[in-house]
mmCIF file of C-alpha atoms in Angstrom:
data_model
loop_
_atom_site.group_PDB
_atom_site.id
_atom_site.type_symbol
_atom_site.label_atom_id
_atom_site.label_comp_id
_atom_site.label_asym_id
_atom_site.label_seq_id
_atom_site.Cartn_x
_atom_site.Cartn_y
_atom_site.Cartn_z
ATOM 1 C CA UNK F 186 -40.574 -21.446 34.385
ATOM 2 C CA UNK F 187 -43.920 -19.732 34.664
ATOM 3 C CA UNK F 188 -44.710 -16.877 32.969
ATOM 4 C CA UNK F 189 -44.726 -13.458 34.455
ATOM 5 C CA UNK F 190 -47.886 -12.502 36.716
ATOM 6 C CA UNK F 191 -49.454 -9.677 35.410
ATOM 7 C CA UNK F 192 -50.582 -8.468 38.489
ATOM 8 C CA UNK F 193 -47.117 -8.221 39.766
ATOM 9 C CA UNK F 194 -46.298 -5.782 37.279
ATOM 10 C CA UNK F 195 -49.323 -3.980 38.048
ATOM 11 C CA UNK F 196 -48.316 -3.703 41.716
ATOM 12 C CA UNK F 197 -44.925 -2.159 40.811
ATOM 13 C CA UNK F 198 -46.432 -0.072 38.474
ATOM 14 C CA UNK F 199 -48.671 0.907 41.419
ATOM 15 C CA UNK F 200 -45.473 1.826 43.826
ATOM 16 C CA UNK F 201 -44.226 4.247 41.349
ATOM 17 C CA UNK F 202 -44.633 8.119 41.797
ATOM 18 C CA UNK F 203 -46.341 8.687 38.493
ATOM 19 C CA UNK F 204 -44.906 12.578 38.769
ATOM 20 C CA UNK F 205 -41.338 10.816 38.196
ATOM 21 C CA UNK F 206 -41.651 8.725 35.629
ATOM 22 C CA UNK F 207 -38.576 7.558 33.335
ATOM 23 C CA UNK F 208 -38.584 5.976 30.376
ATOM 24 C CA UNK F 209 -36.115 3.219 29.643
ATOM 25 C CA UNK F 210 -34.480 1.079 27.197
ATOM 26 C CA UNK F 211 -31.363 -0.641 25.878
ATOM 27 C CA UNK F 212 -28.567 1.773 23.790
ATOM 28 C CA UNK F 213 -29.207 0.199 20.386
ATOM 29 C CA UNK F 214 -31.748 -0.167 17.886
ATOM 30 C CA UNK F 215 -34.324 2.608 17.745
ATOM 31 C CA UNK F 216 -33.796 3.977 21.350
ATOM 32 C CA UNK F 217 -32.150 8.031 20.163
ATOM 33 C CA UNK F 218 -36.011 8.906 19.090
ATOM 34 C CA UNK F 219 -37.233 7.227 21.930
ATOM 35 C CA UNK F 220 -35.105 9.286 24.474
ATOM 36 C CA UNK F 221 -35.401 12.425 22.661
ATOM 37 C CA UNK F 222 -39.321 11.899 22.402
ATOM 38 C CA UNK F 223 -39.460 11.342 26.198
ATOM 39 C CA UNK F 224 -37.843 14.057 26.898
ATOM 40 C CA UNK F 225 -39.925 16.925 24.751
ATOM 41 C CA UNK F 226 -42.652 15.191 26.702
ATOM 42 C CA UNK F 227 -40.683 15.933 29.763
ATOM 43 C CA UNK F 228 -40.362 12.343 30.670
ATOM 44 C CA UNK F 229 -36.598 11.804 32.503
ATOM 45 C CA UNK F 230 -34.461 9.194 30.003
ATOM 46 C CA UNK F 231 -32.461 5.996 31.319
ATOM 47 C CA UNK F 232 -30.144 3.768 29.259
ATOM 48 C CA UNK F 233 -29.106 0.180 29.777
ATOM 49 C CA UNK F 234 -25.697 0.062 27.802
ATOM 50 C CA UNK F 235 -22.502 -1.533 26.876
ATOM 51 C CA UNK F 236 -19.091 -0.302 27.683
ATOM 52 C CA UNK F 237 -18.014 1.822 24.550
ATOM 53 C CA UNK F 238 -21.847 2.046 22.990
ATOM 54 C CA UNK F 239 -22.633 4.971 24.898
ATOM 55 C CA UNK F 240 -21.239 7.892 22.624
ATOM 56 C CA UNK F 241 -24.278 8.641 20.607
ATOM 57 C CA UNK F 242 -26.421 9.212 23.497
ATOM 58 C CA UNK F 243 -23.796 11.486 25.183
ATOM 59 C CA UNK F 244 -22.960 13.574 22.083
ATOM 60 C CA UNK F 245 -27.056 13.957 21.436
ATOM 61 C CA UNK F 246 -27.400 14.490 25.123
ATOM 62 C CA UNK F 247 -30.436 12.476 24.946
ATOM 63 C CA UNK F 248 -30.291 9.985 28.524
ATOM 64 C CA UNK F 249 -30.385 11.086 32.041
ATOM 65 C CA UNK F 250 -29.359 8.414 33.816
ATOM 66 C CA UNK F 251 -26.470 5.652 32.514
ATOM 67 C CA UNK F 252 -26.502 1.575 33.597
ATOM 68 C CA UNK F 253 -23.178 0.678 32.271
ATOM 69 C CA UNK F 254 -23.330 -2.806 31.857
ATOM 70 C CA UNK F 255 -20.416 -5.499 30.602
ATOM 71 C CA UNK F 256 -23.272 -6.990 27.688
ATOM 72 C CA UNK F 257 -26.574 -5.823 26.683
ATOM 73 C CA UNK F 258 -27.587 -9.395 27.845
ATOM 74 C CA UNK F 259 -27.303 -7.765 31.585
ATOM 75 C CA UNK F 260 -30.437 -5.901 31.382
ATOM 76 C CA UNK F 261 -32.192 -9.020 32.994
ATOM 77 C CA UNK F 262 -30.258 -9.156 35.867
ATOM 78 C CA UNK F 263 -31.403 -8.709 39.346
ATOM 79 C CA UNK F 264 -29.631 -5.916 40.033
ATOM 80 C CA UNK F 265 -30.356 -3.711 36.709
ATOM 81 C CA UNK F 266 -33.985 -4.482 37.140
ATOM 82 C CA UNK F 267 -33.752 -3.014 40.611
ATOM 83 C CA UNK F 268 -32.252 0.027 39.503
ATOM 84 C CA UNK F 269 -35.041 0.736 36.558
ATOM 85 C CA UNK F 270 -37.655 0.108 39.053
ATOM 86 C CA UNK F 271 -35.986 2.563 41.810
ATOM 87 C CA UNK F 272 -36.425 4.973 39.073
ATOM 88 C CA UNK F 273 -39.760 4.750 37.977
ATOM 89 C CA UNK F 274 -38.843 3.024 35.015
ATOM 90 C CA UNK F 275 -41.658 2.105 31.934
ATOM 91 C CA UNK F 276 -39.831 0.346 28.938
ATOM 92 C CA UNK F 277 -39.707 0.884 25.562
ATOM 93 C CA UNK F 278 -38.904 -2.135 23.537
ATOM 94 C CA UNK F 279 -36.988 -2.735 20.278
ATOM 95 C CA UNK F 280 -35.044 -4.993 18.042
ATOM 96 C CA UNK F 281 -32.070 -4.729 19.927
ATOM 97 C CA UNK F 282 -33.693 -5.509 23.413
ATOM 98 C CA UNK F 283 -35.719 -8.372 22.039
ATOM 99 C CA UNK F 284 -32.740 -10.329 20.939
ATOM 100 C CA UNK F 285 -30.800 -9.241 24.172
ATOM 101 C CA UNK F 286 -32.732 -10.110 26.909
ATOM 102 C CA UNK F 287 -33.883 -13.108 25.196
ATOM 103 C CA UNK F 288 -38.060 -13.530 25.178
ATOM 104 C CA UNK F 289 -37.549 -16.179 27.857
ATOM 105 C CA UNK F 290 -36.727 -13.817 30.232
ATOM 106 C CA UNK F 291 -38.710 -11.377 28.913
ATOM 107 C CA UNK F 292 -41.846 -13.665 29.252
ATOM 108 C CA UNK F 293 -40.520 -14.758 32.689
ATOM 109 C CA UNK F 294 -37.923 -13.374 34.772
ATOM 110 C CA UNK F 295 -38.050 -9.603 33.884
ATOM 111 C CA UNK F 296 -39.958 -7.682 36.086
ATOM 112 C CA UNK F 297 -39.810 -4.003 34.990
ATOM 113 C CA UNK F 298 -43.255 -2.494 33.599
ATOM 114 C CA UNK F 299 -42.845 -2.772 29.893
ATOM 115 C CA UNK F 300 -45.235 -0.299 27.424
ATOM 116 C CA UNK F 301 -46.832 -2.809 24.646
ATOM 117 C CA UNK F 302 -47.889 -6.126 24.808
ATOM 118 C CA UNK F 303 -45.090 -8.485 26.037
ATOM 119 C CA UNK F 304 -46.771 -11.487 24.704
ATOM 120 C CA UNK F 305 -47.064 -10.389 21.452
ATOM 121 C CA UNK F 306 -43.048 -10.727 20.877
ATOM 122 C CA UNK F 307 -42.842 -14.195 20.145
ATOM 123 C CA UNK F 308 -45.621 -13.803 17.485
ATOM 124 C CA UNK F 309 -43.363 -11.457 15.391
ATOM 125 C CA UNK F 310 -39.933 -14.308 16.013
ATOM 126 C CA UNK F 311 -42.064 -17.586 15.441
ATOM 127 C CA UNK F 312 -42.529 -17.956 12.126
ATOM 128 C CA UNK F 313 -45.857 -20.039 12.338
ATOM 129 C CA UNK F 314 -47.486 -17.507 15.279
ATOM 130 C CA UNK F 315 -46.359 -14.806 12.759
ATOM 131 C CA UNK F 316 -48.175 -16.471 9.861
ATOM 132 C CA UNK F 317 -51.386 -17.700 11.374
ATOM 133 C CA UNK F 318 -51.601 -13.999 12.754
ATOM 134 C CA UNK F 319 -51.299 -12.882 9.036
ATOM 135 C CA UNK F 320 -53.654 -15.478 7.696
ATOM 136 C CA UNK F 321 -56.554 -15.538 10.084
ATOM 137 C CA UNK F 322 -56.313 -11.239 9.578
ATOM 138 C CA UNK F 323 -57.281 -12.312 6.199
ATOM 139 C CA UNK F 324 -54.330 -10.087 4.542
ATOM 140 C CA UNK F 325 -52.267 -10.700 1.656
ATOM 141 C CA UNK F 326 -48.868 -13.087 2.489
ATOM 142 C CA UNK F 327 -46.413 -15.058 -0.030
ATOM 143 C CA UNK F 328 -47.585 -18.233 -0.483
ATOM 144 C CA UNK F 329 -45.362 -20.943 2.227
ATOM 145 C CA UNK F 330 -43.294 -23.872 0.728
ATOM 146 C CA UNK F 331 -42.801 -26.589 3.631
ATOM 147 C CA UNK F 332 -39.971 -28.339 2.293
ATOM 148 C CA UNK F 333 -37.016 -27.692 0.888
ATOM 149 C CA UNK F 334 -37.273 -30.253 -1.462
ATOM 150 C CA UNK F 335 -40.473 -28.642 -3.370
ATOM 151 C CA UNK F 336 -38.680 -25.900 -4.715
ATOM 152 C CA UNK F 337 -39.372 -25.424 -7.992
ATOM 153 C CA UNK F 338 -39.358 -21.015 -8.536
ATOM 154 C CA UNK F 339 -37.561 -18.149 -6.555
ATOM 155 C CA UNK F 340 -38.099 -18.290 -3.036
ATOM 156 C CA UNK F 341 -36.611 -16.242 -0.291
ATOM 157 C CA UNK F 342 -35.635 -17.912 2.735
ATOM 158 C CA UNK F 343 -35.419 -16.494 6.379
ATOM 159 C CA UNK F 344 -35.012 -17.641 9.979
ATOM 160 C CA UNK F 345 -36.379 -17.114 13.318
ATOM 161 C CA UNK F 346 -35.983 -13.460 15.156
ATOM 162 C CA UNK F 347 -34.810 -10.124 14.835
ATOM 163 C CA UNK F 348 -31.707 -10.658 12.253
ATOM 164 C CA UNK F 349 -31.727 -7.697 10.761
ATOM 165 C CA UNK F 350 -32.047 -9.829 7.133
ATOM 166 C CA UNK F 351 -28.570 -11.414 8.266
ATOM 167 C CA UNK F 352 -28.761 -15.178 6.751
ATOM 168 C CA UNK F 353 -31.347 -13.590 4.474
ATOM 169 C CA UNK F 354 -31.441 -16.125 1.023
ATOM 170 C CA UNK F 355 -32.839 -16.418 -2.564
ATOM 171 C CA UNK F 356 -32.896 -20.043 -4.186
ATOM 172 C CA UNK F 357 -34.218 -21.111 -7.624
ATOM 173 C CA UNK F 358 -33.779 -24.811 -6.739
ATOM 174 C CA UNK F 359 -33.461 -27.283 -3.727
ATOM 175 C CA UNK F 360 -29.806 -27.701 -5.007
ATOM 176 C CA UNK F 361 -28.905 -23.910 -4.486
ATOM 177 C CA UNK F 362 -31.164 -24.095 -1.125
ATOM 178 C CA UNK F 363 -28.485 -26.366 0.290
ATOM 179 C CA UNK F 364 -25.510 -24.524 -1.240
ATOM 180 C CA UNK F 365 -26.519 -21.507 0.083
ATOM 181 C CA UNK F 366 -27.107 -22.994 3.480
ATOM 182 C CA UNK F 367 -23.760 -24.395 3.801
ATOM 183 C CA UNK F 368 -22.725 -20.983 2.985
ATOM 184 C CA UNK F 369 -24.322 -19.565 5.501
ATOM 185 C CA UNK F 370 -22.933 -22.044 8.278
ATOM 186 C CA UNK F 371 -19.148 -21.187 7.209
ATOM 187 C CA UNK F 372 -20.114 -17.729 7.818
ATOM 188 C CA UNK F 373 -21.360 -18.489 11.010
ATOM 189 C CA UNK F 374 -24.658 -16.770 10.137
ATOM 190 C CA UNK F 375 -26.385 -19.898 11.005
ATOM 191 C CA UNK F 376 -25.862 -22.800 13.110
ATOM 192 C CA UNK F 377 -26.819 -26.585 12.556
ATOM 193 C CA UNK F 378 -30.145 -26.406 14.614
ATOM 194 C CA UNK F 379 -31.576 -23.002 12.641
ATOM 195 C CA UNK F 380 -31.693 -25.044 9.013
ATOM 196 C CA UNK F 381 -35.168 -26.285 10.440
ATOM 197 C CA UNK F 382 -36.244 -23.795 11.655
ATOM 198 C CA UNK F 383 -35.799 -22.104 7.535
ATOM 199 C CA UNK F 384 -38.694 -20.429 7.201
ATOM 200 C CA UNK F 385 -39.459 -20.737 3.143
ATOM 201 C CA UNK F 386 -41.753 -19.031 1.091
ATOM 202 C CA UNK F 387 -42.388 -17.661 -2.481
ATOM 203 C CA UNK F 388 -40.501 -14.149 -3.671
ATOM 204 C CA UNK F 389 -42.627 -11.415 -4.399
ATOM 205 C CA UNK F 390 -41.158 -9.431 -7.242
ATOM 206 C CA UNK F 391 -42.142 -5.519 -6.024
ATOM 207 C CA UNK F 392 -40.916 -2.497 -4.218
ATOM 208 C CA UNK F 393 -40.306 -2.297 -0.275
ATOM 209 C CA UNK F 394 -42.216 -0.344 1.995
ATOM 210 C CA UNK F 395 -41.914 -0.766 5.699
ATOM 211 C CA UNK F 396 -45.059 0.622 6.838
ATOM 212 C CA UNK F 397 -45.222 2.223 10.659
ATOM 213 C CA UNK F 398 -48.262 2.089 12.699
ATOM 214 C CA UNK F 399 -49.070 2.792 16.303
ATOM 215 C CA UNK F 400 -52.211 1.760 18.046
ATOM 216 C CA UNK F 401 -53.965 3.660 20.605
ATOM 217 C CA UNK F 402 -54.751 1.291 23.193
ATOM 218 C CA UNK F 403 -56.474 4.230 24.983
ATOM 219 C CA UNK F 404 -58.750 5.802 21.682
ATOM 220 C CA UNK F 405 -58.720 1.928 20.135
ATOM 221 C CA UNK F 406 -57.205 3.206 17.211
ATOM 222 C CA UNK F 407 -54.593 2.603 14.452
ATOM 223 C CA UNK F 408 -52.442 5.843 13.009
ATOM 224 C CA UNK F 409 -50.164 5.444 9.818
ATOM 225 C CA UNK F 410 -46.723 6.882 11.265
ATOM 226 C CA UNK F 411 -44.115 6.641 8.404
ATOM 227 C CA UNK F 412 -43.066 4.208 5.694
ATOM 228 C CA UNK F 413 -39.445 3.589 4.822
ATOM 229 C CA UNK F 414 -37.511 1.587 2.633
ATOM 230 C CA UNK F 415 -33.973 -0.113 4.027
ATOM 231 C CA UNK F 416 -30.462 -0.497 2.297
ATOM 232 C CA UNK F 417 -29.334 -3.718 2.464
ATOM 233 C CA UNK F 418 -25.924 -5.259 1.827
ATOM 234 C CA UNK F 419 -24.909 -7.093 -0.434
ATOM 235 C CA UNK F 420 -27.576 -6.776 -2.788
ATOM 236 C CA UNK F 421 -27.342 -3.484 -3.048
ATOM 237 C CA UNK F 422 -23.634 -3.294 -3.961
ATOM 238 C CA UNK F 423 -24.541 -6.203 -6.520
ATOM 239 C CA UNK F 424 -26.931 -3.989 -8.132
ATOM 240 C CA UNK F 425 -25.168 -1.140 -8.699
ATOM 241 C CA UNK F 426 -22.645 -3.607 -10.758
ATOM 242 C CA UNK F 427 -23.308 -3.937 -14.578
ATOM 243 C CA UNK F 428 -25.353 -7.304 -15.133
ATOM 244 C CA UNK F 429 -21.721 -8.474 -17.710
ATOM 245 C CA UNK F 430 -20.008 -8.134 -14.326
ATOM 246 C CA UNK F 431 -22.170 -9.339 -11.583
ATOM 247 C CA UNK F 432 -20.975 -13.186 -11.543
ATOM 248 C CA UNK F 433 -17.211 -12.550 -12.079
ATOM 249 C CA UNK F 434 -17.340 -10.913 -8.908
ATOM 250 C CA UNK F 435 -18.077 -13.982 -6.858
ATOM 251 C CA UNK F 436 -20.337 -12.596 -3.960
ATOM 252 C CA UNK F 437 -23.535 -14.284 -2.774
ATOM 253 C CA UNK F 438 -26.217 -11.614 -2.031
ATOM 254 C CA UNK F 439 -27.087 -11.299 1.172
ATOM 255 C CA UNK F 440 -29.669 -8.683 2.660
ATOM 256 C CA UNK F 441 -27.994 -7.615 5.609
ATOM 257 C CA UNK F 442 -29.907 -4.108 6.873
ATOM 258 C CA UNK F 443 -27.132 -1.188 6.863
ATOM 259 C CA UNK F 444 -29.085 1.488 7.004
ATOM 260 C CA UNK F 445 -33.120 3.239 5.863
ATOM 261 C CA UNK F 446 -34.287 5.564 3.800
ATOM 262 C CA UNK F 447 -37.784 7.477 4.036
ATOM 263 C CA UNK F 448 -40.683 7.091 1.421
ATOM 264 C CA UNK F 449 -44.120 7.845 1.075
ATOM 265 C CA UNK F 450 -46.186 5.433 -1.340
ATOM 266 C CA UNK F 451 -48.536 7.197 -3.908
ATOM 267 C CA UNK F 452 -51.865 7.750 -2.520
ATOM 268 C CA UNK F 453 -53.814 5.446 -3.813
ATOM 269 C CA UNK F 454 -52.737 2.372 -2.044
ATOM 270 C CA UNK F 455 -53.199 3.944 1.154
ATOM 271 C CA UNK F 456 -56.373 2.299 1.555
ATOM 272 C CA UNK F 457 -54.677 -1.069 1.342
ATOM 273 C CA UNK F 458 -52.275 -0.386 3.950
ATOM 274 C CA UNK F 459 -55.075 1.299 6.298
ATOM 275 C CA UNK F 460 -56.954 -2.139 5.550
ATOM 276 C CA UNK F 461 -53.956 -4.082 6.389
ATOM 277 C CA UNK F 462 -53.525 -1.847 9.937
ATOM 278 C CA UNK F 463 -57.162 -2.902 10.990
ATOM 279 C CA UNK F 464 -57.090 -6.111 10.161
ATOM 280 C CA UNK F 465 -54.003 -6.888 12.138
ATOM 281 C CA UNK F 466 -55.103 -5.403 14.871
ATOM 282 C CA UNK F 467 -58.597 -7.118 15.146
ATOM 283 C CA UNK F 468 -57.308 -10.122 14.905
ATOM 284 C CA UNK F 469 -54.748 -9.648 17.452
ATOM 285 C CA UNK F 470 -56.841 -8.756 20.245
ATOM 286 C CA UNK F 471 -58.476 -12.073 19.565
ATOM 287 C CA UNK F 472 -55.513 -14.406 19.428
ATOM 288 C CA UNK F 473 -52.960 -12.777 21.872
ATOM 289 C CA UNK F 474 -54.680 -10.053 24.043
ATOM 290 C CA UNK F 475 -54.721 -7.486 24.228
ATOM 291 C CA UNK F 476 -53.130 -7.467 21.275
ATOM 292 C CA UNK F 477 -50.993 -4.891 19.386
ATOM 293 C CA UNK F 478 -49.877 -2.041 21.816
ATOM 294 C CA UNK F 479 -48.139 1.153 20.829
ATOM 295 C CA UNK F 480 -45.714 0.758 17.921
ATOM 296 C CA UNK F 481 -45.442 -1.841 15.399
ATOM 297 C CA UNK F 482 -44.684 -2.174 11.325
ATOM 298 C CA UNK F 483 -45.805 -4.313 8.345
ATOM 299 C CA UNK F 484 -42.903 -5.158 5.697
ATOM 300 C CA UNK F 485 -44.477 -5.581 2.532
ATOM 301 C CA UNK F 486 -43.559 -5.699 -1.225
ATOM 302 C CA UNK F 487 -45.646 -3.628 -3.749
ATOM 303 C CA UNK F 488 -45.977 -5.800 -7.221
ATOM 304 C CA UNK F 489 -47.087 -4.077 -10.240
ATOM 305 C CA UNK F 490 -50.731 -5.138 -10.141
ATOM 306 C CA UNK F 491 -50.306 -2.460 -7.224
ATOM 307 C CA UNK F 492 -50.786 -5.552 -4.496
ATOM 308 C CA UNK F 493 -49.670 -4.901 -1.227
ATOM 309 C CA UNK F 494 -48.031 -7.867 -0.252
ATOM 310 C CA UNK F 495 -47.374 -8.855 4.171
ATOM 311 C CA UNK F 496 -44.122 -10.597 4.108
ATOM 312 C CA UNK F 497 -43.065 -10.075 7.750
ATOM 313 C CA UNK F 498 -43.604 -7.787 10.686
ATOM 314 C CA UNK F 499 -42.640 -6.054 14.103
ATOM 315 C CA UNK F 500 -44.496 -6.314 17.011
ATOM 316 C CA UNK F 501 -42.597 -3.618 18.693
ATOM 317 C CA UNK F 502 -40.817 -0.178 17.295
ATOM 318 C CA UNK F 503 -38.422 -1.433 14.045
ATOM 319 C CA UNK F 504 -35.725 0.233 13.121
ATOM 320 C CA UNK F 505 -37.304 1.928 10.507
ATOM 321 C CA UNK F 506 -38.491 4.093 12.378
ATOM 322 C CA UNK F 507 -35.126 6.070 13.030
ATOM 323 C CA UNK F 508 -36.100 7.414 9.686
ATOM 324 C CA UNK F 509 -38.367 10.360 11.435
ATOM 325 C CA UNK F 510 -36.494 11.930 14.042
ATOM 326 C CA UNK F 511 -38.365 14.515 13.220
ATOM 327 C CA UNK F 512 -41.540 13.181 12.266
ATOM 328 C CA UNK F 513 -42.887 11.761 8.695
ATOM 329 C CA UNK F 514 -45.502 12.904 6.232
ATOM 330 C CA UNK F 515 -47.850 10.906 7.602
ATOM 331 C CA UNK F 516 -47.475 11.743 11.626
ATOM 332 C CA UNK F 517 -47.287 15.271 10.656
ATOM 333 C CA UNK F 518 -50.589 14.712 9.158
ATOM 334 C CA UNK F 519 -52.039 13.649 12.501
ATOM 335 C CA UNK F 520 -50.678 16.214 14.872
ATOM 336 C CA UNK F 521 -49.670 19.077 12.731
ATOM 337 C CA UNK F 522 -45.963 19.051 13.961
ATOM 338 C CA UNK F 523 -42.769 16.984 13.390
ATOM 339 C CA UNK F 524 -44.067 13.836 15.545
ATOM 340 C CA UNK F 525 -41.716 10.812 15.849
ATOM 341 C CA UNK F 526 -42.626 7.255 16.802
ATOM 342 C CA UNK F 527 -40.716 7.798 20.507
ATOM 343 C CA UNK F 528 -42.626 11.151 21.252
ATOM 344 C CA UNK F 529 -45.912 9.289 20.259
ATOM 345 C CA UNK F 530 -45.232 6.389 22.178
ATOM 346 C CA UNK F 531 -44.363 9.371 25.036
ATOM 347 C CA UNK F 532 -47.152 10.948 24.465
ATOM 348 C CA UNK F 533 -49.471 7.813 24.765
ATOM 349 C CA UNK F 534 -47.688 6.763 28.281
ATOM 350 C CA UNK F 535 -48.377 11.248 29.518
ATOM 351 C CA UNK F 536 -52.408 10.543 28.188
ATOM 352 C CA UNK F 537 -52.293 7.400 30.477
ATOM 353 C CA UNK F 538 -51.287 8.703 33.103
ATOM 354 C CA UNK F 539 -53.479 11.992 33.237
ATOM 355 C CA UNK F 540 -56.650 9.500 32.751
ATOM 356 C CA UNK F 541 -55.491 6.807 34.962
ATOM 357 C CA UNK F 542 -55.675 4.286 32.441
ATOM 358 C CA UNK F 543 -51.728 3.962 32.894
ATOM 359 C CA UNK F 544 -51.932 0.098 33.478
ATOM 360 C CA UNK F 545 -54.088 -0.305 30.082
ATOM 361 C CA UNK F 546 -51.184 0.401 28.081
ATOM 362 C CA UNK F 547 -48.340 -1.827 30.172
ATOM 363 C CA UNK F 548 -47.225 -5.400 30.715
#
């Protein structure tokens, strides 16, 4: 199936009364700072949501208009589409409606204006896209082991897409690799066809920092937003267990992401993650144009030669960002006001419209 044509989405994007615009997304993920950003930048708010999800957004009062749908899944059908485009609809991608809609469909069969860079989604859930992005931006990434059988130190171990660090591993040996991987497929975090696709590489001993950016497609610019760190079970709970006690309790860590927590990283190594920000962003324009758009984050691991170290990243707004609501230490920095990643991205679709450079800015 071909891909969609751009200019199609420019022609609906053409139709709409740009006085009414509403700004859309699936009920999960990231979407509550999304719909209450749109909305202080007087934007209306529609949600695409499951039966039973929907009680957040009602008790914040954050969404306008409700799509009720049997499975998130439904957002690509015919009839949902219609009914974001008969309201004006520009959306706002995350996790959640990634690994819903499927980038398939995304790529080819869904035919509502998105904000960002719809191409740029399989970069983040390929593995080898991700990598070469990483590598030709000339930025600091664990080292890649290509077979299982050349294990010979820690590694960590992770698969394809938006997981949320479920199936998440650490091995010391090919022989754990495969124990750990059978694990996983009794758990039914895996399935027979994913072990291949087990993306291995070494483990960076360091500190977490999820680092938020947002480029400007309209000023060509890249703004630090917020940093966060994530809890992540079980590891955590192991942790917090005496070392004596750790192995009579019989759990395999696994990083599953339960919830974040805010940080800010000591000043110094700002420069590094400003570097990192450019770089990426170059370099993306080049390989997949027009590159990054809007929101997106670098996960990295801080070692103690104070080495900022890429080990993954979002091409869209990650959950992280849920951590400023009301705006981080950084965005506050920018704007002098609580600022969160949904009112920027807001903000950025208001700016495009008032200098007609809406269809810069959407895919």
């Amino acid at each position: 199936m071909s891909k969609i044509n751009r200019q199609g989405i420019l022609d609906i994007l053409d139709g709409y009364d740009k006085e009414d615009i509403t700004i859309a997304t699936l009920g999960s993920h990231s979407s509550l700072h999304m719909f209450h950003g749109a909305k202080a930048e007087g934007f209306k708010t529609a949600i695409v949501c499951e039966e039973g999800r929907e009680v957040p957004y009602k008790r914040f009062n954050v969404v306008d208009e409700y799509i009720m749908v049997d499975k998130f899944s439904d957002i690509v059908n015919d009839d949902v589409q219609q009914q974001l485009v008969d309201m004006n609809s520009i959306v706002f991608p995350h996790g959640s409606f990634v690994a819903y809609a499927g980038l398939d469909n995304i790529e080819t069969i869904f035919n509502v204006p998105m904000f960002g860079n719809r191409d740029i989604l399989r970069w983040e859930a390929e593995r080898d896209l991700e990598r070469k992005l990483m590598t030709e931006s000339g930025i600091r990434i664990p080292k890649k082991i290509n077979n299982p059988n050349e294990i010979d130190s820690t590694v960590m171990v992770k698969f394809p897409g938006a997981r949320g660090g479920r199936g998440y591993f650490v091995a010391n040996s090919t022989d754990e690799f495969n124990e750990k991987i059978d694990a996983m497929l009794k758990r039914n975090w895996i399935e027979e066809e994913d072990i291949k696709e087990a993306h291995i590489e070494e483990y960076v001993l360091g500190c977490n920092y999820c680092i938020h950016y947002f480029f400007s497609g309209l000023k060509d610019e890249v703004e630090l937003m917020g940093i966060d760190s994530r809890y992540e079970s079980t590891i955590d709970g192991l942790v917090r267990v005496p070392a004596k006690d750790q192995l009579d309790i019989g759990a395999d860590p696994s990083y599953v992401i339960t919830g974040n927590h805010p940080v800010v990283m000591r000043e110094s190594l700002l420069p590094q993650v400003f570097d990192i920000g450019d770089k990426i962003t170059e370099t993306a324009k080049e390989l997949v144009k027009p590159g990054f758009n809007g929101p997106f984050c670098m996960q990295t691991l801080v070692n103690d030669d104070l080495e900022v170290v890429v080990f993954e990243m979002s091409a869209r707004s990650d959950g992280g960002t849920n951590t400023f609501m009301n705006g981080s230490a950084y965005s506050y920095l920018y704007h002098g006001e609580p600022l969160s990643m949904g009112r920027r991205m807001a903000m950025e679709i208001k700016n495009g419209i008032k200098e007609d450079r809406l269809e810069e800015i959407i895919t």
